[in-house]
mmCIF file of N, CA and C in Angstrom:
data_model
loop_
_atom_site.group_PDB
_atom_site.id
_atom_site.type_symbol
_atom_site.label_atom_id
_atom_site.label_comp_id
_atom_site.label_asym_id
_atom_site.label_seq_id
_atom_site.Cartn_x
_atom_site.Cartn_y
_atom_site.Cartn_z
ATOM 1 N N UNK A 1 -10.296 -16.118 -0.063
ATOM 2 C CA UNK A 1 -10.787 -16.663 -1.322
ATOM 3 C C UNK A 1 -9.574 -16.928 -2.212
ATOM 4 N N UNK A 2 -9.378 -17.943 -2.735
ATOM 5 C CA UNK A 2 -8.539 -18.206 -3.711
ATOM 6 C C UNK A 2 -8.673 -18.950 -4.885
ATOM 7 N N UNK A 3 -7.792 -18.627 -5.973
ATOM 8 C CA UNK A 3 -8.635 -19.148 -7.395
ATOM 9 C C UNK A 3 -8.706 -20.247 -7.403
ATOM 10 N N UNK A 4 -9.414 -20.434 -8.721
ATOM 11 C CA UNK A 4 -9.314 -22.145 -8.642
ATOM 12 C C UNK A 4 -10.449 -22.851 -7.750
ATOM 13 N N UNK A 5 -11.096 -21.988 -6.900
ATOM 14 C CA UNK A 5 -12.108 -22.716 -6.127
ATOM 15 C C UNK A 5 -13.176 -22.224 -6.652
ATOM 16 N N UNK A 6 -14.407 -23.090 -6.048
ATOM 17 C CA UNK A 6 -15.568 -22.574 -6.561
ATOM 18 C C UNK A 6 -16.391 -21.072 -6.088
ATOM 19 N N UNK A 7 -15.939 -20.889 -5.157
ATOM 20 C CA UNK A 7 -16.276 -19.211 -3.951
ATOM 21 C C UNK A 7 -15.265 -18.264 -5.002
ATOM 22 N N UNK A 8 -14.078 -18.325 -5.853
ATOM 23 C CA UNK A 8 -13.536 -17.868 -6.610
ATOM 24 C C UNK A 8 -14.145 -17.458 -7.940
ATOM 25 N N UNK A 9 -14.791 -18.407 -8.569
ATOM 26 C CA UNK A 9 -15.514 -18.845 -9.913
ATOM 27 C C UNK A 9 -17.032 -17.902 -9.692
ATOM 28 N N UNK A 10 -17.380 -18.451 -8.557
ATOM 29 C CA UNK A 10 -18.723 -17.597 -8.583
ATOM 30 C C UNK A 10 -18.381 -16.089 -7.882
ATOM 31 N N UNK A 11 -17.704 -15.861 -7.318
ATOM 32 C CA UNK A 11 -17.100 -14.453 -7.377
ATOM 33 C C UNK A 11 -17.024 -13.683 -8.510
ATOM 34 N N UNK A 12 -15.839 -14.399 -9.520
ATOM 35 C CA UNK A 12 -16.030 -14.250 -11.164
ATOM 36 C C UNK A 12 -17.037 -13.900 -11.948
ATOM 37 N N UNK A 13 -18.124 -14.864 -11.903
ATOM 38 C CA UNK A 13 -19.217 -14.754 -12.078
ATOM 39 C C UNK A 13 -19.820 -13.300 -11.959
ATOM 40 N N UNK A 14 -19.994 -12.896 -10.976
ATOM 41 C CA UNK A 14 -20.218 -12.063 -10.322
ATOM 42 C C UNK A 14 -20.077 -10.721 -10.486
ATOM 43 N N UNK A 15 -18.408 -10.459 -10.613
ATOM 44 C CA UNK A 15 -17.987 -9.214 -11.340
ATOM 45 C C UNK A 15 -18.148 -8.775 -12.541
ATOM 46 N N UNK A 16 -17.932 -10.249 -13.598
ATOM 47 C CA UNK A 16 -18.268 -10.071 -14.939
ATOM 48 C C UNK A 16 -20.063 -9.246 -15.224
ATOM 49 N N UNK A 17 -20.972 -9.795 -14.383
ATOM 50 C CA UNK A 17 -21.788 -9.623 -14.393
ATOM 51 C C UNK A 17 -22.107 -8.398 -13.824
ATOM 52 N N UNK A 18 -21.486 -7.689 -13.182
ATOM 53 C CA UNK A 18 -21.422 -5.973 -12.501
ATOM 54 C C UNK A 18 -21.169 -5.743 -13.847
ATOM 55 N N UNK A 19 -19.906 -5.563 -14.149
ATOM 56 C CA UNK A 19 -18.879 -4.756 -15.255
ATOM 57 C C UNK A 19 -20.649 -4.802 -16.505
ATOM 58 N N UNK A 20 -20.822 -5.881 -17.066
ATOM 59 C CA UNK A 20 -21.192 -5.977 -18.219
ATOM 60 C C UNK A 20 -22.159 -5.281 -17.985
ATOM 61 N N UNK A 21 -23.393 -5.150 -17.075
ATOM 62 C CA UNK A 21 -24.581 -4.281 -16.264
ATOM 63 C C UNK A 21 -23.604 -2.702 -16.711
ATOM 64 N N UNK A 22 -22.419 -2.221 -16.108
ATOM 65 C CA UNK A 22 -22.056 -0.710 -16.568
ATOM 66 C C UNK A 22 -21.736 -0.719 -17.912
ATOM 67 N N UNK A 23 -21.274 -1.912 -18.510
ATOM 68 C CA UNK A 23 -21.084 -1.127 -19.765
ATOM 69 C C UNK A 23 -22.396 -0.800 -20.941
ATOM 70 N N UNK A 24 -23.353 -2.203 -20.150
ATOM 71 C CA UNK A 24 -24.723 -2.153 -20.924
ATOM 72 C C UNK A 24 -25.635 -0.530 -20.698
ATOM 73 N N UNK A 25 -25.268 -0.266 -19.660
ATOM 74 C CA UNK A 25 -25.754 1.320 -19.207
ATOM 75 C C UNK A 25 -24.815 2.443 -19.279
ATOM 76 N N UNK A 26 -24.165 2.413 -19.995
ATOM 77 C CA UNK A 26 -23.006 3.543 -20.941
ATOM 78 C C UNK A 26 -21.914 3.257 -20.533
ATOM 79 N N UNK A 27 -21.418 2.725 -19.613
ATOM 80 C CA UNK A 27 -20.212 1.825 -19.668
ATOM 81 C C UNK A 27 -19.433 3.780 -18.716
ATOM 82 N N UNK A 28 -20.283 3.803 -17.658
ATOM 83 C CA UNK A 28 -19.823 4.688 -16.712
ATOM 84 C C UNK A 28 -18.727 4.022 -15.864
ATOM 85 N N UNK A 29 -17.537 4.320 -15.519
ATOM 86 C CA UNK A 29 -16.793 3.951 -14.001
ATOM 87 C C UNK A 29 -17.056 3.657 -12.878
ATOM 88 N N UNK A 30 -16.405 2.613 -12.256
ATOM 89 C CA UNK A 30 -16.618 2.684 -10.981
ATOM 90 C C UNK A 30 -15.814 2.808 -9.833
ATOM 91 N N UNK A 31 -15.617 3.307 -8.406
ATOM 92 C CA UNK A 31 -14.515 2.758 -8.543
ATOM 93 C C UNK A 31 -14.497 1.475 -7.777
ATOM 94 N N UNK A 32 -13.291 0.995 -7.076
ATOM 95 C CA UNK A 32 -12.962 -0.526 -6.697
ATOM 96 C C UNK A 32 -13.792 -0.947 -5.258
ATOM 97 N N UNK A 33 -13.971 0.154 -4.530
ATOM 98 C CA UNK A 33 -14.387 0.175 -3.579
ATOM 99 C C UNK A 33 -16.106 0.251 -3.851
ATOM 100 N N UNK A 34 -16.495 0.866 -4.708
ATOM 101 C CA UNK A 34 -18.042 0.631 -4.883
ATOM 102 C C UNK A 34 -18.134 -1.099 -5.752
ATOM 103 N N UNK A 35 -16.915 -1.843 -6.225
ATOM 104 C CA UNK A 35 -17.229 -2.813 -6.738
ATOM 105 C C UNK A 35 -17.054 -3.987 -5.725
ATOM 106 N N UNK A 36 -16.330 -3.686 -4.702
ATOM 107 C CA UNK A 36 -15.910 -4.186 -3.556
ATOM 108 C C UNK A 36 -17.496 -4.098 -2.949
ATOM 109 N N UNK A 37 -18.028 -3.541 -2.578
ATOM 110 C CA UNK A 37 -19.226 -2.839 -2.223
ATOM 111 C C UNK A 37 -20.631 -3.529 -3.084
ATOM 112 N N UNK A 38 -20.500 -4.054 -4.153
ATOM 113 C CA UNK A 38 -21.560 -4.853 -4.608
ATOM 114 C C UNK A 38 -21.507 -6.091 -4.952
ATOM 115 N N UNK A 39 -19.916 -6.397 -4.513
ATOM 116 C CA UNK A 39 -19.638 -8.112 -4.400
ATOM 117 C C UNK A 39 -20.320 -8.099 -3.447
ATOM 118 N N UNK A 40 -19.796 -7.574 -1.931
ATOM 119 C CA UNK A 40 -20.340 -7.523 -0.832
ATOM 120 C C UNK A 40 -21.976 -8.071 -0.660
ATOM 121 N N UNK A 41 -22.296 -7.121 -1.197
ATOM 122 C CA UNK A 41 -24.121 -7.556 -1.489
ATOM 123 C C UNK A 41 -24.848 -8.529 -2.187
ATOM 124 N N UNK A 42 -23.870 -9.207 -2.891
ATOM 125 C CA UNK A 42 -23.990 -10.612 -3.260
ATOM 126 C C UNK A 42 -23.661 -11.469 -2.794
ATOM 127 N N UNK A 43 -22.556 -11.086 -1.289
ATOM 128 C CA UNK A 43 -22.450 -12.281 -0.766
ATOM 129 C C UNK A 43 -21.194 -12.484 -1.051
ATOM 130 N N UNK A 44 -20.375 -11.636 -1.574
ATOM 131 C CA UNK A 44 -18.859 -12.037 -1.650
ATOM 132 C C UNK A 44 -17.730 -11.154 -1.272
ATOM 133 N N UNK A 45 -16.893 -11.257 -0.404
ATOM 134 C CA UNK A 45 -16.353 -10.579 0.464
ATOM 135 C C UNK A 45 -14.805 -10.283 -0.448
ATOM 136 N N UNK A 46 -14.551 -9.392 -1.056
ATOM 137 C CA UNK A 46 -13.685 -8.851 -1.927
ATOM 138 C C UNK A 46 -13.180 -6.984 -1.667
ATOM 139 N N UNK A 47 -12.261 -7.392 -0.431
ATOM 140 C CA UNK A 47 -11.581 -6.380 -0.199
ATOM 141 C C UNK A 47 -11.181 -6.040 -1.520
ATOM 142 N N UNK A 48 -11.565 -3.943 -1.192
ATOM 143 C CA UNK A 48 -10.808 -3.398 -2.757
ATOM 144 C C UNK A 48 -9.563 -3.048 -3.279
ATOM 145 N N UNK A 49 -8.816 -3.801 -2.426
ATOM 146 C CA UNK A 49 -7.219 -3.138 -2.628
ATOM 147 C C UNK A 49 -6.427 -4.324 -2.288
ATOM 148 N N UNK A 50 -7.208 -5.150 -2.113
ATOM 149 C CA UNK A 50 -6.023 -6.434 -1.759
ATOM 150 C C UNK A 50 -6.613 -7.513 -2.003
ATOM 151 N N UNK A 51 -5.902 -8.966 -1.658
ATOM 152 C CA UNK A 51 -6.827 -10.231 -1.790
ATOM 153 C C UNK A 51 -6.767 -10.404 -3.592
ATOM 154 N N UNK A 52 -7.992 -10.649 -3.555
ATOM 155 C CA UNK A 52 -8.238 -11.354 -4.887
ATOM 156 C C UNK A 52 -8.389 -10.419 -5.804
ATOM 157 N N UNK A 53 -9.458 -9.102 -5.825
ATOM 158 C CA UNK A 53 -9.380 -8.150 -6.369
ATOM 159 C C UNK A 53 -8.713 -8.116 -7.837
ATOM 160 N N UNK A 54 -7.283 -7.938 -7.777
ATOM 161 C CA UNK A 54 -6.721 -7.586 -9.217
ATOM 162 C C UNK A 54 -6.841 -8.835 -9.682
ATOM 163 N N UNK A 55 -6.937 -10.294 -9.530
ATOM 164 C CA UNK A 55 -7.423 -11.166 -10.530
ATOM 165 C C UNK A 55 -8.630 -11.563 -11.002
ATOM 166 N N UNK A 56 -9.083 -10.738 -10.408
ATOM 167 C CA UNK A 56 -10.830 -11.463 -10.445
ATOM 168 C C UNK A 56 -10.826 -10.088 -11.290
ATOM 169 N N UNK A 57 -10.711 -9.179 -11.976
ATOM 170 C CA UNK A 57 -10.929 -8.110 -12.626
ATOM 171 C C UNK A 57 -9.731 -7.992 -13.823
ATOM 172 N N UNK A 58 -8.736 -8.864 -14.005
ATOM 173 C CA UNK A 58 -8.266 -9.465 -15.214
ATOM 174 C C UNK A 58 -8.480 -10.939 -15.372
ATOM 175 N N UNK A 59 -8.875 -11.844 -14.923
ATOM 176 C CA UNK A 59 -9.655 -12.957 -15.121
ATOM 177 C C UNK A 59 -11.025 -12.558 -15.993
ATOM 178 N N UNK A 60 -11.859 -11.553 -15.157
ATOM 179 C CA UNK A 60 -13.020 -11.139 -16.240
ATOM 180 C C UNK A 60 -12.341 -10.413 -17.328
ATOM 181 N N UNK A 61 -11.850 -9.705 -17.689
ATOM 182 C CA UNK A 61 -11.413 -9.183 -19.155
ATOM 183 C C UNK A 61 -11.091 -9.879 -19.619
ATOM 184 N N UNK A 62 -10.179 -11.257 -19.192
ATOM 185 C CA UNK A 62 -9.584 -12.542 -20.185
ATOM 186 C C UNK A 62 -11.171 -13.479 -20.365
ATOM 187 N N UNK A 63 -11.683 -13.470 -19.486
ATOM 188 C CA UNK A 63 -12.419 -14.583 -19.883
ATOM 189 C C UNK A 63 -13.949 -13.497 -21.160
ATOM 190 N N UNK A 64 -13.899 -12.360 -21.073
ATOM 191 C CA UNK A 64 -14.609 -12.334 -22.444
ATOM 192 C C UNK A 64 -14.419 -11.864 -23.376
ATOM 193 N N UNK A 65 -12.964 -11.498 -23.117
ATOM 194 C CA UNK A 65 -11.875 -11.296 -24.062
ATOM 195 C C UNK A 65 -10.992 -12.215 -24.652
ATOM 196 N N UNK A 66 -11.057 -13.973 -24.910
ATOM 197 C CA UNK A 66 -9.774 -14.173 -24.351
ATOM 198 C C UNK A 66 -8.403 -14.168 -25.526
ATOM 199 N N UNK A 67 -9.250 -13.622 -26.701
ATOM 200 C CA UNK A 67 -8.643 -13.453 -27.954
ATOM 201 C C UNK A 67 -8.135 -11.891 -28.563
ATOM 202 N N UNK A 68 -8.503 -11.273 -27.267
ATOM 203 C CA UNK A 68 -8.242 -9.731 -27.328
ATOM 204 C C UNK A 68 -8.894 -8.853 -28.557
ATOM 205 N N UNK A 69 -9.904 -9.892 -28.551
ATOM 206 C CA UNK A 69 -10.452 -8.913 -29.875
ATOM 207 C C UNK A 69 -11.623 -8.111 -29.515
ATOM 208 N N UNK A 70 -12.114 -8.363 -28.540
ATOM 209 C CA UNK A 70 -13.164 -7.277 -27.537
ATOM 210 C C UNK A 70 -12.471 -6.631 -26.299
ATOM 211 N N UNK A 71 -13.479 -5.399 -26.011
ATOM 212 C CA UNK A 71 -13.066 -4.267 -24.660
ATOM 213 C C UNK A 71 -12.638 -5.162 -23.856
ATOM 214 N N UNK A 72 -11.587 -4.753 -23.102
ATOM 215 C CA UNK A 72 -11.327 -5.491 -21.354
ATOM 216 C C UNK A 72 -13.130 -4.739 -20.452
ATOM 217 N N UNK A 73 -13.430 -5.151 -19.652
ATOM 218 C CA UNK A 73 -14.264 -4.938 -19.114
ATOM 219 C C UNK A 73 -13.456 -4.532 -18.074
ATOM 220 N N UNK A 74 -12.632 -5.075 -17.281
ATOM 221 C CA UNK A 74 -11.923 -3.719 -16.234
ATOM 222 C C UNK A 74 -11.438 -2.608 -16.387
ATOM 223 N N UNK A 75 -11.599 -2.403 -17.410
ATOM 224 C CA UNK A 75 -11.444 -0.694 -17.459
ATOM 225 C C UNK A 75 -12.286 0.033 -17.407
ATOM 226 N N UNK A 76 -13.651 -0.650 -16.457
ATOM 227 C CA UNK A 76 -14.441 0.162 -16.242
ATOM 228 C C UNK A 76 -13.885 0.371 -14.566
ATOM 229 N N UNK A 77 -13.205 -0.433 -13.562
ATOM 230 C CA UNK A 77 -12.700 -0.351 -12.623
ATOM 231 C C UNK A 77 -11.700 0.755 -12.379
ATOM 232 N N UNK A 78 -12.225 2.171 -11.313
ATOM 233 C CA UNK A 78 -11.034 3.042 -11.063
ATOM 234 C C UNK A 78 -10.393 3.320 -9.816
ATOM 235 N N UNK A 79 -9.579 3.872 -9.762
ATOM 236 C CA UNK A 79 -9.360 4.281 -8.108
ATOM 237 C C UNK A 79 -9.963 5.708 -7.667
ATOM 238 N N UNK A 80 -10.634 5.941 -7.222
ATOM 239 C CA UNK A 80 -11.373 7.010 -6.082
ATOM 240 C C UNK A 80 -10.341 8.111 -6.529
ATOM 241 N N UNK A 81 -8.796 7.914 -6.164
ATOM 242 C CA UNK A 81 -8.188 9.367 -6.149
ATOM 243 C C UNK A 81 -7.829 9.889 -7.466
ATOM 244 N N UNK A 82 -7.767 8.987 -8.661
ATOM 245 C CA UNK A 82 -7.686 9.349 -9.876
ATOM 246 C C UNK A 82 -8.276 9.189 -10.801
ATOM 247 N N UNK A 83 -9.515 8.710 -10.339
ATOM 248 C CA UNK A 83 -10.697 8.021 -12.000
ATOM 249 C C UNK A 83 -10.468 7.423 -12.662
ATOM 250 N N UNK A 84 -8.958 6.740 -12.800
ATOM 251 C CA UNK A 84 -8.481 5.864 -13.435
ATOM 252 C C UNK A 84 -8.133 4.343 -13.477
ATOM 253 N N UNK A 85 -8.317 3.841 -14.246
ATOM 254 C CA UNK A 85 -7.685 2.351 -13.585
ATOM 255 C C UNK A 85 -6.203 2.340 -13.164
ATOM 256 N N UNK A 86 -5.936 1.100 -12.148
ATOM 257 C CA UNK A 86 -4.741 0.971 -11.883
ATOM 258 C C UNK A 86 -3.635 0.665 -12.789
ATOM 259 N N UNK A 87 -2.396 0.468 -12.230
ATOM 260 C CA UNK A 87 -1.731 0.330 -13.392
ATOM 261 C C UNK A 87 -1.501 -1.246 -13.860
ATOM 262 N N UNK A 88 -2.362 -2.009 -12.921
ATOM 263 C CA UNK A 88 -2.661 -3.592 -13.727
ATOM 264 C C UNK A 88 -3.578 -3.563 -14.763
ATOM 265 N N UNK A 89 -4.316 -2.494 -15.035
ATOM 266 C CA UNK A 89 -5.240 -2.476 -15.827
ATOM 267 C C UNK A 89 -3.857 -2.218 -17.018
ATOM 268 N N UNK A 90 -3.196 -1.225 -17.285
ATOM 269 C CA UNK A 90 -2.695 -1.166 -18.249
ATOM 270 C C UNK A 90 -1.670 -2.185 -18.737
ATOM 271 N N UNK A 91 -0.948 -2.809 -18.097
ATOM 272 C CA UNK A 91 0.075 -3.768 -18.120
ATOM 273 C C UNK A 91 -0.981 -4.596 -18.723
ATOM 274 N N UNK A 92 -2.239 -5.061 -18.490
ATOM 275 C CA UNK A 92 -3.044 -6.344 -18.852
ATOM 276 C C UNK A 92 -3.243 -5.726 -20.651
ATOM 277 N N UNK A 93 -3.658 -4.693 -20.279
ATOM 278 C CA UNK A 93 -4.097 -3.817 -22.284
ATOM 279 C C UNK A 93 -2.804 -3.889 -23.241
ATOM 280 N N UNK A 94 -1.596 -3.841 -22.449
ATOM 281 C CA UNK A 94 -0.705 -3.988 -23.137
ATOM 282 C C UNK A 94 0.043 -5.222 -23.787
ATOM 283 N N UNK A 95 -0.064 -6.265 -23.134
ATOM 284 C CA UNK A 95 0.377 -7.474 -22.955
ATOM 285 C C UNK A 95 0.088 -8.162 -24.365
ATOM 286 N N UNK A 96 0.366 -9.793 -24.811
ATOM 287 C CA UNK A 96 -0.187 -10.114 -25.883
ATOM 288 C C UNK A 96 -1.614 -11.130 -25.041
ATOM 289 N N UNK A 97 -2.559 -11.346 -26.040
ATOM 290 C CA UNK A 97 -3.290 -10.919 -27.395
ATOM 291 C C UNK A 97 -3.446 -9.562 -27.394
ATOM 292 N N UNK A 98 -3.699 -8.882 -26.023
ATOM 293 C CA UNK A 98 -4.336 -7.276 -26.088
ATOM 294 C C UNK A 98 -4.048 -6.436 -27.014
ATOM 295 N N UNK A 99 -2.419 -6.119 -26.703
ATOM 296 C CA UNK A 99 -1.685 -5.108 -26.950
ATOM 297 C C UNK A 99 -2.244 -3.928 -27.563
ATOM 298 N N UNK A 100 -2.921 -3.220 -26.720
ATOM 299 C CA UNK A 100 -3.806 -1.859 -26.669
ATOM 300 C C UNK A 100 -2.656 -0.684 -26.856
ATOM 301 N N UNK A 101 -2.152 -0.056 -28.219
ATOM 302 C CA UNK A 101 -1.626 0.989 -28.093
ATOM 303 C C UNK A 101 -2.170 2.354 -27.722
ATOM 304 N N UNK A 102 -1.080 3.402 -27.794
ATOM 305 C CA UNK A 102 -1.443 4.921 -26.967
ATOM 306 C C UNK A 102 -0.863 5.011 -25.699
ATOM 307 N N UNK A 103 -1.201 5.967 -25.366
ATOM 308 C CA UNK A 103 -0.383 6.704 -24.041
ATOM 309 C C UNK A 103 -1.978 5.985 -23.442
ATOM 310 N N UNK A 104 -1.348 6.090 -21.866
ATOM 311 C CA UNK A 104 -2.696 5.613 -20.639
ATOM 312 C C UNK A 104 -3.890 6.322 -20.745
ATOM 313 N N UNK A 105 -3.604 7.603 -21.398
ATOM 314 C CA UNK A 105 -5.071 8.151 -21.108
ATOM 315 C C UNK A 105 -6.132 7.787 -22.428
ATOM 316 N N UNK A 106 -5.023 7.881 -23.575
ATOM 317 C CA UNK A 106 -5.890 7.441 -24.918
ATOM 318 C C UNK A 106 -6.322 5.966 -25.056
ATOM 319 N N UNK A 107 -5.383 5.314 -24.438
ATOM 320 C CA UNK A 107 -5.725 3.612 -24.374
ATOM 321 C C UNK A 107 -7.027 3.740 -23.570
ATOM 322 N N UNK A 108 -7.486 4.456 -22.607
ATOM 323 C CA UNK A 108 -8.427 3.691 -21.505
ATOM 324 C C UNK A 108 -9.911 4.234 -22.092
ATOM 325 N N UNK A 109 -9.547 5.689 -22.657
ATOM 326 C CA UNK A 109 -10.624 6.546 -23.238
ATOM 327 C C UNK A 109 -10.939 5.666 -24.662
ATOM 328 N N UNK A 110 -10.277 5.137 -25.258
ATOM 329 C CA UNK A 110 -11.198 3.720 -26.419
ATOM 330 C C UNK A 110 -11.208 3.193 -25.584
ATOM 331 N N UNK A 111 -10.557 2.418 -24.625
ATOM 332 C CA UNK A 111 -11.557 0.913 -24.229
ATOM 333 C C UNK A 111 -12.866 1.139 -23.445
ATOM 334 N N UNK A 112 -13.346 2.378 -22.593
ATOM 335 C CA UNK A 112 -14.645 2.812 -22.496
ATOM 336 C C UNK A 112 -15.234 2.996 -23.937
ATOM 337 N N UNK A 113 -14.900 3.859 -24.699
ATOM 338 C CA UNK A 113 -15.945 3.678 -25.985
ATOM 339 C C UNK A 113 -16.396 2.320 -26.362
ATOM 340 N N UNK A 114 -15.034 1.662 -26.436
ATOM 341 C CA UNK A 114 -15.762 0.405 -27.330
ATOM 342 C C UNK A 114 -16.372 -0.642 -26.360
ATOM 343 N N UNK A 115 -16.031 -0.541 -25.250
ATOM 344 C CA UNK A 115 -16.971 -1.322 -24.030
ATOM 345 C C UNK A 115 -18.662 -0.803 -24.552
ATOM 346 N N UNK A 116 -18.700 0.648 -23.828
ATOM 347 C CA UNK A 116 -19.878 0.967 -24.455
ATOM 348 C C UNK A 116 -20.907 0.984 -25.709
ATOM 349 N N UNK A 117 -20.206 0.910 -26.953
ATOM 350 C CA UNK A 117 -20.408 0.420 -27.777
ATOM 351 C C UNK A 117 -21.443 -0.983 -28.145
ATOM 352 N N UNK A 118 -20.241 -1.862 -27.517
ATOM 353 C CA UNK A 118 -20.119 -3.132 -28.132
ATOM 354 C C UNK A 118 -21.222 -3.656 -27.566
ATOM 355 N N UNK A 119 -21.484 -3.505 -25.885
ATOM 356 C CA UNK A 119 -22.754 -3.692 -24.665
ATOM 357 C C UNK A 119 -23.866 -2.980 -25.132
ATOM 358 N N UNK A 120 -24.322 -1.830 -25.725
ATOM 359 C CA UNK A 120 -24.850 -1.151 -26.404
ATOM 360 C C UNK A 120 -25.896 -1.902 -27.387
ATOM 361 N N UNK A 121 -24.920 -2.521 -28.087
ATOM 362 C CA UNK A 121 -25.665 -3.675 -29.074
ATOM 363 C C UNK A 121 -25.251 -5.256 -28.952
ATOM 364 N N UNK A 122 -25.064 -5.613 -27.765
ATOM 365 C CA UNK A 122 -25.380 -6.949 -27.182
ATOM 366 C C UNK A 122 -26.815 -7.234 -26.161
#
């Protein structure tokens, strides 16, 4: 799968639409492999550690973010051995428009609140 195509886009589609489903239901974690795991079941084949993966999960935070003034939605994405997101998740929070200050653990612990939050009352 590669961007720019339409099997890409509706992939997109796809994840945005997982993520926003967890944050609308308290905006619990997942990790990559259970998200890998419900592309799957839609029909879209998204190995969790390689491939397309890390863009299709900062593509969705840019695309309903793209002014950084709302949650990244991949930070509901973790890895199995640490509950945490990877460290593309943070490089993306940090970056501009984002620029999410705090140490990794305080940055990720608001962007679950305000994910939850914000889905909460959307």
């Amino acid at each position: 799968m590669k961007k720019d195509t339409l099997e890409y886009e509706q992939a997109l589609d796809a994840v945005v639409e997982i993520l926003r489903e967890r944050a609308r239901a308290g905006a619990a974690p997942l990790t990559y492999g259970d998200l890998s795991s419900e592309l799957a079941a839609r029909g879209y084949h998204v190995p969790a550690y390689e491939g397309p993966m890390p863009y299709l999960l900062e593509d969705a935070s840019v695309q309903e973010s793209p002014d950084g003034s709302l949650p990244l939605l991949s930070a509901l994405v973790v890895l199995r051995e640490t509950g945490r997101p990877s460290g593309g998740f943070f490089k993306l929070a940090r970056r501009a428009p984002y620029q999410r200050p705090g140490d990794d653990t305080e940055l990720w612990v608001k962007e679950i609140t305000q994910l939850a939050k914000h889905y909460a009352d959307s």
